[in-house]
Amino acid sequence: MGFTNMGKFSILLMIGMMWCWASIAEAEYMLYKDPKQPQSVRINDLMKRMTLEEKIGQMTQIERSVASKEVMKKYFIGSVLSGGGSVPSKQATPETWINMVNDFQTGSLSTRLGIPYIYGIDAVHGHNNVYNATIFPHNVGLGVTRDPALVKKIGAATALEVRATGIQYAFAPCIAVCRDPRWGRCYESYSEDTEIVRLMTEIIPGLQGEITDDSKLGAPFVNGQQKIAACAKHYLGDGGTHLGTNEGNTILDSKKLFGIHMPAYNDSVIKGVATIMTSYSSWNGLKMHANRNLVTGYLKNKLKFKGFVISDWQGIDRITDPPHANYTYSILSGINAGIDMFMIPYNYTEFIDGLTYLVKNKFVPMSRIDDAVERILRVKFTMGLFENPLADSSMTKYLGHQEHRDLAREAVRKTLVLLKNGKSSTKPLLPLPKRASKILVAGSHANNIGYQCGGWTIEWQGVSGNVTHGTTILSAVQKAVDPNTQVIYNENPNQDYLKSNSFDFAIIVVGEPPYAETFGDNSNLTIHEPGPSTIKNVCGSVKCVVVLITGRPVVVQPFVDTIDALVAAWLPGTEGQGVTDVLFGDYGFTGKLARTWFKSVDQLPMNVGDPHYDPLYPFGFGLTTDPTKTT
Ligand code: BGC
Ligand code: BGC
């Protein structure tokens, strides 16, 4: 071979190699993976590549207990959730959470198209399933503050704590307008008043970030790695059910439904909420999970919501009575209503097989599947999940961060409502003096973080006891008083004990035990024993302030006369010092009822503006005190 032939050969070889290299590079360059491409181009490109199986996988959300790297990969699962109290291990650290979240993600990323999954959790008053997180007051207290800026800060703090565990999505806020306190979820509602609930949607820009001027109406908005996707729930009319029955029937004409329950959804969509959850409840007998007019017609078409609609937990199962009686029918009704992602959460193959069957046999048009997948991918692209699918372990420091605890403490101060102060208005009991010789702290809720936090804390139903980091009201009292003041704690003292001690005054902390969802439905709304006896015994012999820890107004009329001062503290969360900051006068009482306080349950439902309005304490009521400077 001469020199020229050698030359020709190597040129050919080079050309050949370049061609190979170029085609490899071309195979590797995929439009949807390029963050410089416009989002719609990325979505279109990705959807063109997806099989039906991959699309249905995206629409499937499963519980963490049935998830694994292998399941994520095999079924192309689009999302995983923690149900209430579902944690990778007891008292799991943020690192343990991150390892779990990332482990599932490696399964998703190892699929053909490598679409990241998203992890969702009920962070409804802080990151409440997580050990040592900051627990903020439940919404029923936050409504009292009427302070959207505060609630926005709580959203931002919650987003950081959720990200501290690697999670990118919260099933919050609940923007129910609770019209009947017999409902077990009334504490998840900010108010009976639509306008207050509307104000509180400011938590959404706190969780997700503030939309930019160029944001399109209805487009989901999540501003990067310090923020999380939010979920306005439960659409629509969850707080309006007959007799306050959880998952019940909201019987209303459309004017009232739209006037009372819809406005906060409108606001949420305008603020760029990424997802909306359908309600278990029905409107005039039709299950919301099957309501095409309201989900597709109103939310998607009229309000122009462009994020995804998620079902509630086994929500489609409950379309039939009994639940799960005809699952294929449930899938069909849910998908046709306009649900995009399905919180299955356990038996996902049944869902995947059922939906596949329905599509292949043309019961469900491909356009409906594409609408769902487009919305899910839009949320994932918007939040940068494709660029940052794995958790940032430098954020673990935010869990239970002191700044968040200070914020929660401030929130607690502003959620308190002073209902009574002194047997006569000229002799107020509050603020209490820090200097006294001996004071009594009593009541079932005085030394119990779990009770103080309520349902949706550590466990789905909440817990009893000091099971996570926080300050009980008892220890807050101990910290607040003068070092020479003797603080005696006796949960339920009897008459003899009270007589043989001379207390300057007593702080009694009683209320409801924790509950969630249907377990909280209650038609008598009395506080549980020994609460009423503690009040009677103690207030009978010592000057007393009663602090109520409840998720709603409860029956107090029978003993209100024996009480010297009465404070509604709702479900304040882990930062008990917020209560004592105000009891002892470092701050004044400012809270105004965001709910009507009834006299007796037979008045219910009774909301501000009703013709039969005759409350014990009206909506908007709240006595004030001035802060005392004790220096
Ligand atoms: C509740 C939702 C919650 C979901 C996941 C359902 O039972 O109604 O509010 O987000 O469970 O825990
Ligand atoms: C789950 C909750 C869910 C509830 C609904 C519970 O087992 O932990 O997250 O809200 O079931 O029934």
XYZ file of C-alpha atoms and ligand atoms in Angstrom:
655
model
C 0.000 0.000 0.000
C 1.425 3.321 -1.100
C 1.363 6.505 0.867
C -1.633 7.936 -1.004
C -3.692 4.794 -0.458
C -2.828 4.863 3.227
C -3.907 8.504 3.305
C -7.192 7.757 1.536
C -7.882 4.904 3.910
C -7.303 6.906 7.023
C -9.435 9.771 5.716
C -12.239 7.285 5.076
C -11.725 5.846 8.526
C -11.867 9.274 10.036
C -15.044 10.167 8.184
C -16.552 6.898 9.284
C -15.629 7.487 12.877
C -16.999 11.014 12.808
C -20.266 9.743 11.384
C -20.543 7.158 14.129
C -19.733 9.675 16.788
C -22.208 12.165 15.396
C -25.001 9.623 15.354
C -24.230 8.584 18.931
C -24.299 12.222 19.945
C -27.567 12.623 18.070
C -29.047 9.649 19.874
C -28.006 11.161 23.141
C -29.333 14.613 22.413
C -33.003 14.512 23.236
C -34.961 17.730 23.080
C -36.871 17.039 26.287
C -33.659 16.687 28.234
C -32.422 20.108 27.142
C -33.303 22.753 29.722
C -32.654 25.445 27.123
C -35.640 24.309 25.092
C -39.014 25.901 25.764
C -41.109 23.835 28.122
C -43.808 23.056 25.544
C -41.170 21.723 23.157
C -39.785 19.491 25.869
C -43.223 18.174 26.817
C -44.157 17.477 23.182
C -40.894 15.776 22.454
C -41.145 13.573 25.515
C -44.777 12.671 24.940
C -44.051 11.620 21.381
C -41.573 9.126 22.707
C -43.818 7.676 25.428
C -45.717 4.401 25.148
C -49.185 3.947 26.649
C -47.605 1.955 29.442
C -45.247 4.796 30.275
C -48.060 7.307 30.190
C -50.304 5.338 32.513
C -47.363 4.870 34.854
C -46.989 8.638 35.093
C -50.619 8.862 36.171
C -50.147 6.381 38.992
C -49.292 7.396 42.552
C -48.423 4.627 45.005
C -47.754 4.469 48.738
C -44.137 4.322 49.879
C -44.737 1.009 51.644
C -45.362 -0.687 48.281
C -42.743 1.300 46.365
C -39.227 0.181 45.530
C -36.594 0.937 42.953
C -37.758 -2.111 40.997
C -41.444 -1.191 41.090
C -40.669 2.362 39.952
C -38.741 0.971 37.038
C -41.030 -1.841 36.048
C -44.275 0.187 36.087
C -42.903 3.654 35.191
C -44.576 4.993 38.355
C -45.017 8.774 38.223
C -45.410 9.501 41.922
C -45.065 8.085 45.420
C -46.701 9.323 48.599
C -46.524 8.935 52.326
C -49.949 8.322 53.787
C -50.559 9.789 57.237
C -47.815 8.535 59.552
C -46.079 6.543 56.823
C -42.361 6.960 57.406
C -39.252 5.038 56.314
C -38.497 4.195 59.945
C -39.576 5.369 63.355
C -37.968 8.732 64.196
C -36.313 8.684 60.781
C -33.667 11.347 60.278
C -33.726 13.629 57.230
C -30.880 11.526 55.834
C -32.992 8.386 56.081
C -35.821 10.146 54.262
C -33.476 11.380 51.563
C -32.019 7.935 51.042
C -35.469 6.499 50.538
C -36.617 9.257 48.179
C -33.413 9.038 46.155
C -33.495 5.262 46.045
C -36.907 5.290 44.362
C -35.618 7.998 42.045
C -32.742 5.887 40.810
C -35.377 3.358 39.758
C -37.262 6.013 37.781
C -34.102 7.423 36.242
C -33.007 4.001 35.065
C -36.047 3.653 32.788
C -35.772 4.105 29.041
C -36.810 7.772 29.158
C -35.633 8.483 32.686
C -38.656 10.533 33.740
C -38.246 11.510 37.402
C -41.025 10.669 39.851
C -42.358 13.140 42.406
C -42.828 12.403 46.132
C -45.894 13.821 47.915
C -46.783 14.061 51.604
C -49.323 15.742 53.863
C -47.314 18.665 55.179
C -50.451 20.373 56.427
C -49.132 22.178 59.520
C -45.427 22.021 58.957
C -43.806 18.751 57.886
C -46.015 16.941 60.356
C -45.200 13.274 59.683
C -41.550 13.870 60.356
C -39.905 13.445 63.728
C -38.482 16.713 65.069
C -40.043 18.917 62.414
C -41.504 22.268 63.419
C -45.236 21.820 63.893
C -47.196 24.978 63.134
C -50.725 25.676 64.358
C -53.438 23.926 62.378
C -55.360 26.072 59.917
C -58.257 26.690 62.305
C -55.847 28.776 64.388
C -54.164 30.475 61.465
C -57.510 31.810 60.219
C -57.750 33.762 63.479
C -54.629 35.738 62.607
C -56.095 37.045 59.335
C -52.439 37.549 58.510
C -51.589 36.403 54.982
C -47.967 37.522 55.270
C -47.504 35.281 58.295
C -49.095 32.338 56.559
C -46.886 32.897 53.538
C -43.810 32.709 55.765
C -45.150 29.492 57.260
C -45.470 28.142 53.727
C -41.860 29.057 52.959
C -40.615 27.444 56.174
C -42.659 24.329 55.498
C -41.226 24.099 51.980
C -37.691 24.136 53.396
C -38.480 21.474 55.989
C -40.112 19.273 53.349
C -37.083 19.699 51.067
C -34.883 18.849 54.035
C -36.192 15.306 53.671
C -35.819 15.246 49.887
C -39.560 15.622 49.251
C -40.855 17.978 46.537
C -44.626 18.003 46.944
C -47.128 18.694 49.753
C -50.845 17.927 49.838
C -51.534 21.384 51.236
C -53.213 23.780 51.697
C -56.649 22.543 52.631
C -58.839 25.451 51.551
C -62.079 23.954 52.803
C -64.614 26.415 54.111
C -65.848 24.476 57.142
C -69.500 25.344 57.637
C -70.160 22.904 60.437
C -67.751 22.200 63.313
C -69.147 18.710 63.711
C -66.966 17.872 60.708
C -63.853 15.955 61.780
C -61.657 18.034 59.483
C -62.851 21.431 60.633
C -59.401 22.176 62.054
C -57.914 21.793 58.582
C -60.083 24.724 57.486
C -59.028 28.321 58.066
C -62.537 29.623 58.607
C -66.264 29.385 58.027
C -65.818 32.624 56.121
C -64.857 32.484 52.460
C -62.943 35.766 52.575
C -60.599 34.542 55.311
C -59.934 31.301 53.447
C -59.184 33.368 50.347
C -56.663 35.483 52.264
C -54.938 32.374 53.541
C -54.226 31.076 50.025
C -51.108 33.214 50.457
C -49.583 30.055 51.839
C -49.344 28.903 48.210
C -46.725 31.479 47.138
C -45.004 30.627 50.427
C -44.783 26.961 49.507
C -44.153 27.365 45.775
C -42.689 30.843 45.396
C -44.273 34.016 44.042
C -45.372 33.831 40.414
C -43.547 36.090 38.018
C -45.231 38.779 35.900
C -44.869 36.750 32.733
C -46.577 33.671 34.212
C -49.525 32.492 32.153
C -52.899 32.365 33.904
C -53.442 28.946 35.400
C -49.916 27.696 34.745
C -48.381 25.794 37.662
C -45.529 27.626 39.314
C -42.814 26.197 41.538
C -39.688 28.250 41.943
C -36.818 25.816 42.162
C -35.139 23.684 44.767
C -36.104 25.613 47.892
C -39.785 25.391 47.031
C -42.286 22.577 46.654
C -45.411 21.878 44.625
C -48.591 22.648 46.567
C -52.045 21.092 46.382
C -55.281 22.972 47.008
C -57.778 20.502 48.446
C -60.445 19.126 48.507
C -62.265 20.239 45.396
C -65.116 21.092 45.930
C -67.406 21.644 48.870
C -65.674 19.332 51.374
C -66.487 21.727 54.215
C -70.136 22.046 53.335
C -71.447 18.537 53.837
C -74.802 17.840 55.445
C -74.427 17.623 59.258
C -70.684 18.027 58.841
C -70.301 14.387 57.853
C -66.847 13.631 56.519
C -66.911 12.562 52.869
C -70.622 13.400 52.921
C -72.994 15.240 50.641
C -72.943 19.000 50.162
C -76.493 20.037 49.454
C -76.401 23.533 48.003
C -77.635 25.424 44.986
C -74.881 26.356 42.590
C -74.976 30.004 43.582
C -74.018 29.085 47.148
C -71.537 26.418 46.095
C -69.751 28.917 43.871
C -70.158 31.767 46.338
C -68.854 29.940 49.408
C -66.575 27.131 48.259
C -65.181 28.152 44.868
C -63.503 31.551 45.361
C -60.388 30.217 47.121
C -59.826 27.824 44.200
C -59.979 30.716 41.819
C -57.333 32.490 43.917
C -55.187 29.370 44.125
C -55.189 28.935 40.363
C -54.278 32.592 39.878
C -51.384 32.109 42.304
C -50.070 29.209 40.239
C -51.010 26.271 42.436
C -49.401 23.192 40.876
C -52.048 20.615 41.783
C -55.619 20.326 43.034
C -57.087 17.325 44.870
C -60.661 16.207 44.339
C -62.904 15.721 47.346
C -64.375 12.483 48.622
C -67.579 14.411 49.176
C -70.489 14.772 46.776
C -72.315 17.812 45.523
C -76.064 17.254 45.470
C -75.493 13.515 45.394
C -72.817 13.383 42.716
C -69.347 12.323 43.845
C -66.773 15.008 43.163
C -64.370 12.363 41.864
C -66.859 11.753 39.072
C -67.913 15.353 38.452
C -66.840 16.177 34.917
C -68.593 19.560 34.876
C -66.728 20.858 37.876
C -63.354 19.214 37.292
C -62.955 19.493 33.529
C -65.635 22.037 32.686
C -64.963 24.528 35.430
C -61.483 23.991 36.810
C -59.663 23.159 33.603
C -61.729 24.931 30.960
C -63.143 27.935 32.759
C -60.468 28.722 35.344
C -57.731 27.600 32.926
C -55.986 25.486 35.531
C -52.943 23.919 33.833
C -51.444 21.901 36.681
C -52.661 18.390 37.472
C -55.742 17.176 39.279
C -55.015 14.402 41.766
C -57.568 12.031 43.240
C -57.785 11.505 46.964
C -56.592 8.313 48.652
C -58.690 5.492 47.159
C -60.912 8.341 46.046
C -62.058 6.645 42.861
C -62.817 3.448 44.779
C -65.297 5.477 46.807
C -67.222 6.595 43.729
C -69.239 3.416 44.233
C -71.029 2.314 47.364
C -69.645 0.111 48.797
C -66.181 1.334 47.802
C -64.363 -0.690 45.170
C -67.560 -2.469 44.107
C -66.783 -1.846 40.427
C -63.233 -0.662 40.002
C -63.271 -0.479 36.220
C -66.286 1.795 36.425
C -64.489 3.862 39.084
C -61.447 4.318 36.864
C -63.651 5.269 33.940
C -65.665 7.838 35.914
C -62.567 9.328 37.497
C -60.619 9.633 34.291
C -63.590 11.026 32.406
C -64.222 13.545 35.149
C -60.721 14.874 34.470
C -58.515 13.394 37.180
C -54.909 13.268 35.983
C -53.004 11.519 38.750
C -54.502 8.728 40.824
C -53.640 8.199 44.485
C -54.226 4.469 44.258
C -52.303 3.897 46.655
C -51.677 0.148 47.153
C -53.137 -2.013 44.414
C -51.525 -0.228 41.491
C -51.498 -3.141 39.045
C -55.269 -3.301 39.234
C -55.414 0.367 38.263
C -52.800 0.096 35.541
C -54.453 -2.972 34.018
C -57.896 -1.416 34.271
C -56.925 1.861 32.657
C -54.936 0.087 29.942
C -57.972 -2.023 29.125
C -60.205 1.050 28.981
C -57.873 2.853 26.601
C -57.220 -0.131 24.356
C -60.946 -0.731 24.029
C -61.622 2.931 23.315
C -63.677 3.625 26.428
C -61.145 6.314 27.232
C -59.820 8.436 24.385
C -56.071 8.802 24.032
C -56.566 12.561 24.164
C -57.668 12.240 27.801
C -54.528 10.287 28.693
C -52.398 12.842 26.877
C -54.075 15.704 28.728
C -53.286 14.020 32.048
C -49.666 13.215 31.188
C -49.020 16.652 29.732
C -50.177 18.243 32.981
C -48.081 15.946 35.146
C -44.997 16.549 33.009
C -45.671 20.293 33.025
C -45.493 20.337 36.813
C -42.321 18.244 36.787
C -40.606 20.401 34.165
C -41.735 23.628 35.837
C -40.178 22.695 39.131
C -36.894 21.651 37.585
C -37.287 18.016 38.532
C -35.636 16.803 35.324
C -32.554 18.885 36.080
C -32.545 18.133 39.801
C -34.201 14.785 40.365
C -32.151 13.887 43.433
C -32.418 15.448 46.864
C -29.956 18.090 47.991
C -28.536 16.776 51.238
C -27.247 20.198 52.234
C -30.842 21.096 53.089
C -31.229 18.648 55.978
C -30.333 21.495 58.337
C -33.734 23.099 57.771
C -35.696 20.409 59.588
C -36.922 21.876 62.870
C -34.737 24.946 62.299
C -34.771 27.473 65.147
C -36.000 30.246 62.858
C -38.984 28.103 61.951
C -39.709 27.410 65.605
C -39.572 31.147 66.309
C -41.988 31.722 63.450
C -44.322 29.031 64.782
C -44.170 30.629 68.220
C -45.129 33.984 66.720
C -47.988 32.298 64.877
C -49.225 30.695 68.093
C -49.348 34.097 69.795
C -51.522 35.447 67.009
C -53.879 32.462 66.903
C -55.049 32.793 70.510
C -58.518 34.201 71.103
C -59.372 35.629 74.505
C -63.016 34.798 75.102
C -63.378 35.887 78.714
C -61.151 37.899 81.011
C -62.250 38.161 84.617
C -65.599 37.613 86.254
C -66.190 41.318 85.911
C -64.681 43.475 83.207
C -63.111 45.743 85.808
C -61.099 42.853 87.252
C -59.288 41.174 84.400
C -57.239 38.077 85.266
C -54.953 38.316 82.248
C -52.181 39.055 81.734
C -50.928 36.862 84.553
C -48.117 38.031 86.805
C -44.828 36.209 86.348
C -44.025 36.702 89.966
C -46.233 34.741 92.354
C -45.550 32.396 95.220
C -47.247 29.247 93.946
C -49.204 28.517 90.819
C -50.973 25.418 89.551
C -50.859 23.963 86.070
C -53.535 21.321 85.482
C -55.397 19.524 82.724
C -55.025 16.632 80.310
C -53.438 18.849 77.649
C -50.890 20.745 79.768
C -47.998 18.363 79.323
C -48.691 16.643 76.039
C -47.045 17.707 72.778
C -49.098 15.186 70.840
C -52.382 16.616 72.121
C -51.145 20.138 71.546
C -50.473 19.324 67.888
C -53.676 17.410 67.117
C -54.316 15.004 64.234
C -51.915 14.707 61.298
C -48.914 14.783 63.629
C -46.380 11.928 63.611
C -49.345 9.616 63.016
C -52.373 10.081 60.816
C -54.646 10.284 63.885
C -52.100 12.193 65.962
C -50.484 10.899 69.135
C -50.514 11.286 72.884
C -47.369 12.221 74.750
C -44.155 14.103 74.298
C -43.085 12.153 71.253
C -41.341 14.792 69.198
C -39.258 17.874 69.868
C -41.286 20.794 71.188
C -42.280 22.788 74.242
C -45.386 21.776 76.163
C -47.503 24.481 77.713
C -46.384 23.236 81.123
C -42.719 23.702 80.347
C -43.509 26.999 78.653
C -45.058 28.179 81.937
C -41.979 27.028 83.815
C -39.789 28.995 81.433
C -41.986 32.096 81.526
C -42.370 32.726 85.237
C -40.012 34.370 87.657
C -37.412 31.929 89.010
C -38.937 32.324 92.476
C -42.406 31.368 91.368
C -43.225 27.793 92.273
C -44.986 25.922 89.470
C -46.936 22.859 90.593
C -48.233 20.449 87.994
C -51.144 18.215 88.841
C -53.119 16.917 85.913
C -56.420 16.465 87.704
C -56.220 17.604 91.337
C -58.988 16.756 93.770
C -60.676 19.085 96.242
C -58.513 18.115 99.206
C -55.360 18.766 97.303
C -56.618 22.131 96.159
C -57.670 23.114 99.691
C -54.429 22.072 101.298
C -52.413 24.235 98.900
C -52.762 27.927 98.458
C -52.329 28.702 94.787
C -52.201 32.252 93.513
C -53.899 31.121 90.344
C -54.294 28.089 88.093
C -53.728 27.489 84.404
C -55.918 24.653 83.162
C -55.214 23.183 79.759
C -57.934 20.867 78.472
C -59.606 20.030 75.198
C -60.143 17.405 72.553
C -57.922 14.369 72.022
C -56.334 14.240 68.560
C -58.277 12.885 65.600
C -58.279 13.000 61.815
C -60.888 12.744 59.090
C -63.956 10.607 59.850
C -62.670 9.707 63.324
C -63.140 13.361 64.208
C -66.794 13.587 63.205
C -68.625 14.437 66.393
C -72.208 15.428 66.976
C -71.949 16.470 70.626
C -68.715 18.510 70.618
C -68.067 18.233 74.332
C -64.534 18.280 75.665
C -63.482 14.937 76.967
C -63.289 13.868 80.581
C -61.629 14.555 82.870
C -61.480 18.031 81.282
C -64.856 19.254 82.538
C -64.225 17.876 86.067
C -60.801 19.490 86.183
C -62.394 22.807 85.287
C -65.125 22.402 87.892
C -62.771 21.324 90.665
C -60.002 23.804 90.087
C -62.065 26.836 89.135
C -64.278 26.116 92.145
C -61.443 26.946 94.512
C -58.653 28.779 92.646
C -58.710 31.735 90.295
C -58.316 30.072 86.938
C -57.600 30.582 83.291
C -58.755 27.773 81.031
C -56.797 27.234 77.825
C -58.724 25.148 75.320
C -56.828 22.888 72.934
C -59.434 22.008 70.345
C -59.862 21.737 66.619
C -63.082 23.743 66.697
C -65.462 25.537 69.014
C -66.741 23.112 71.654
C -69.450 23.174 74.303
C -68.344 25.549 77.083
C -71.560 27.273 78.068
C -72.265 24.966 81.050
C -69.067 25.994 82.858
C -68.160 29.345 81.442
C -69.482 31.130 84.547
C -67.160 29.247 86.877
C -64.131 30.132 84.744
C -62.293 33.398 85.367
C -60.568 33.631 82.004
C -61.018 31.567 78.862
C -58.623 31.269 75.950
C -59.148 29.379 72.694
C -55.720 28.131 71.642
C -56.919 25.720 68.907
C -54.172 23.234 67.969
C -51.040 25.293 68.452
C -48.352 22.755 67.527
C -44.929 22.257 69.049
C -44.191 25.804 70.184
C -46.052 26.089 73.481
C -44.171 29.246 74.455
C -46.404 31.153 72.040
C -49.212 30.534 74.526
C -47.315 31.732 77.578
C -45.878 34.756 75.722
C -49.431 36.077 75.684
C -50.781 34.647 78.968
C -48.000 36.389 80.864
C -48.283 39.614 78.916
C -45.074 39.797 76.888
C -47.501 40.196 74.015
C -51.134 41.227 73.947
C -54.081 39.140 72.804
C -55.060 40.140 69.285
C -56.902 37.117 67.801
C -60.474 37.386 66.537
C -62.662 34.335 66.061
C -62.654 33.061 62.496
C -65.455 30.701 63.513
C -68.736 31.204 65.276
C -68.746 29.881 68.832
C -72.131 28.234 69.324
C -74.037 27.893 72.575
C -75.310 24.383 71.977
C -74.941 21.880 69.172
C -78.599 21.976 68.254
C -77.940 25.411 66.767
C -75.646 23.845 64.162
C -74.969 24.573 61.433
C -74.771 28.233 62.339
C -72.458 30.574 60.511
C -72.021 34.320 60.480
C -74.803 35.907 58.461
C -77.341 33.152 59.144
C -80.860 34.284 60.060
C -80.889 32.202 63.263
C -77.538 33.583 64.410
C -77.404 33.485 68.211
C -73.868 32.542 69.217
C -72.141 32.403 72.575
C -69.266 34.344 70.994
C -69.834 35.748 67.517
C -67.546 35.463 64.528
C -64.932 38.216 64.873
C -65.075 38.257 68.673
C -61.887 38.438 70.716
C -60.918 40.484 73.786
C -57.566 42.214 73.781
C -54.916 42.874 76.378
C -51.974 45.237 76.306
C -48.493 43.854 76.511
C -46.965 44.529 79.916
C -43.366 45.571 80.106
C -41.961 43.894 83.180
C -38.461 45.227 83.467
C -57.072 12.777 52.789
C -56.219 13.763 52.062
C -54.778 13.346 52.140
C -54.613 11.931 51.645
C -53.192 11.424 51.726
C -56.782 11.372 52.388
O -57.466 10.468 53.198
O -58.441 13.075 52.545
O -56.403 15.043 52.600
O -53.994 14.235 51.404
O -55.420 11.076 52.418
O -52.814 11.169 53.012
C -53.682 6.909 55.524
C -54.035 8.346 55.369
C -55.270 8.426 54.597
C -56.354 7.555 55.190
C -57.580 7.606 54.344
C -54.827 6.148 56.114
O -54.508 4.797 56.227
O -52.567 6.805 56.322
O -53.044 9.047 54.712
O -55.669 9.762 54.589
O -55.942 6.251 55.326
O -58.531 6.646 54.676
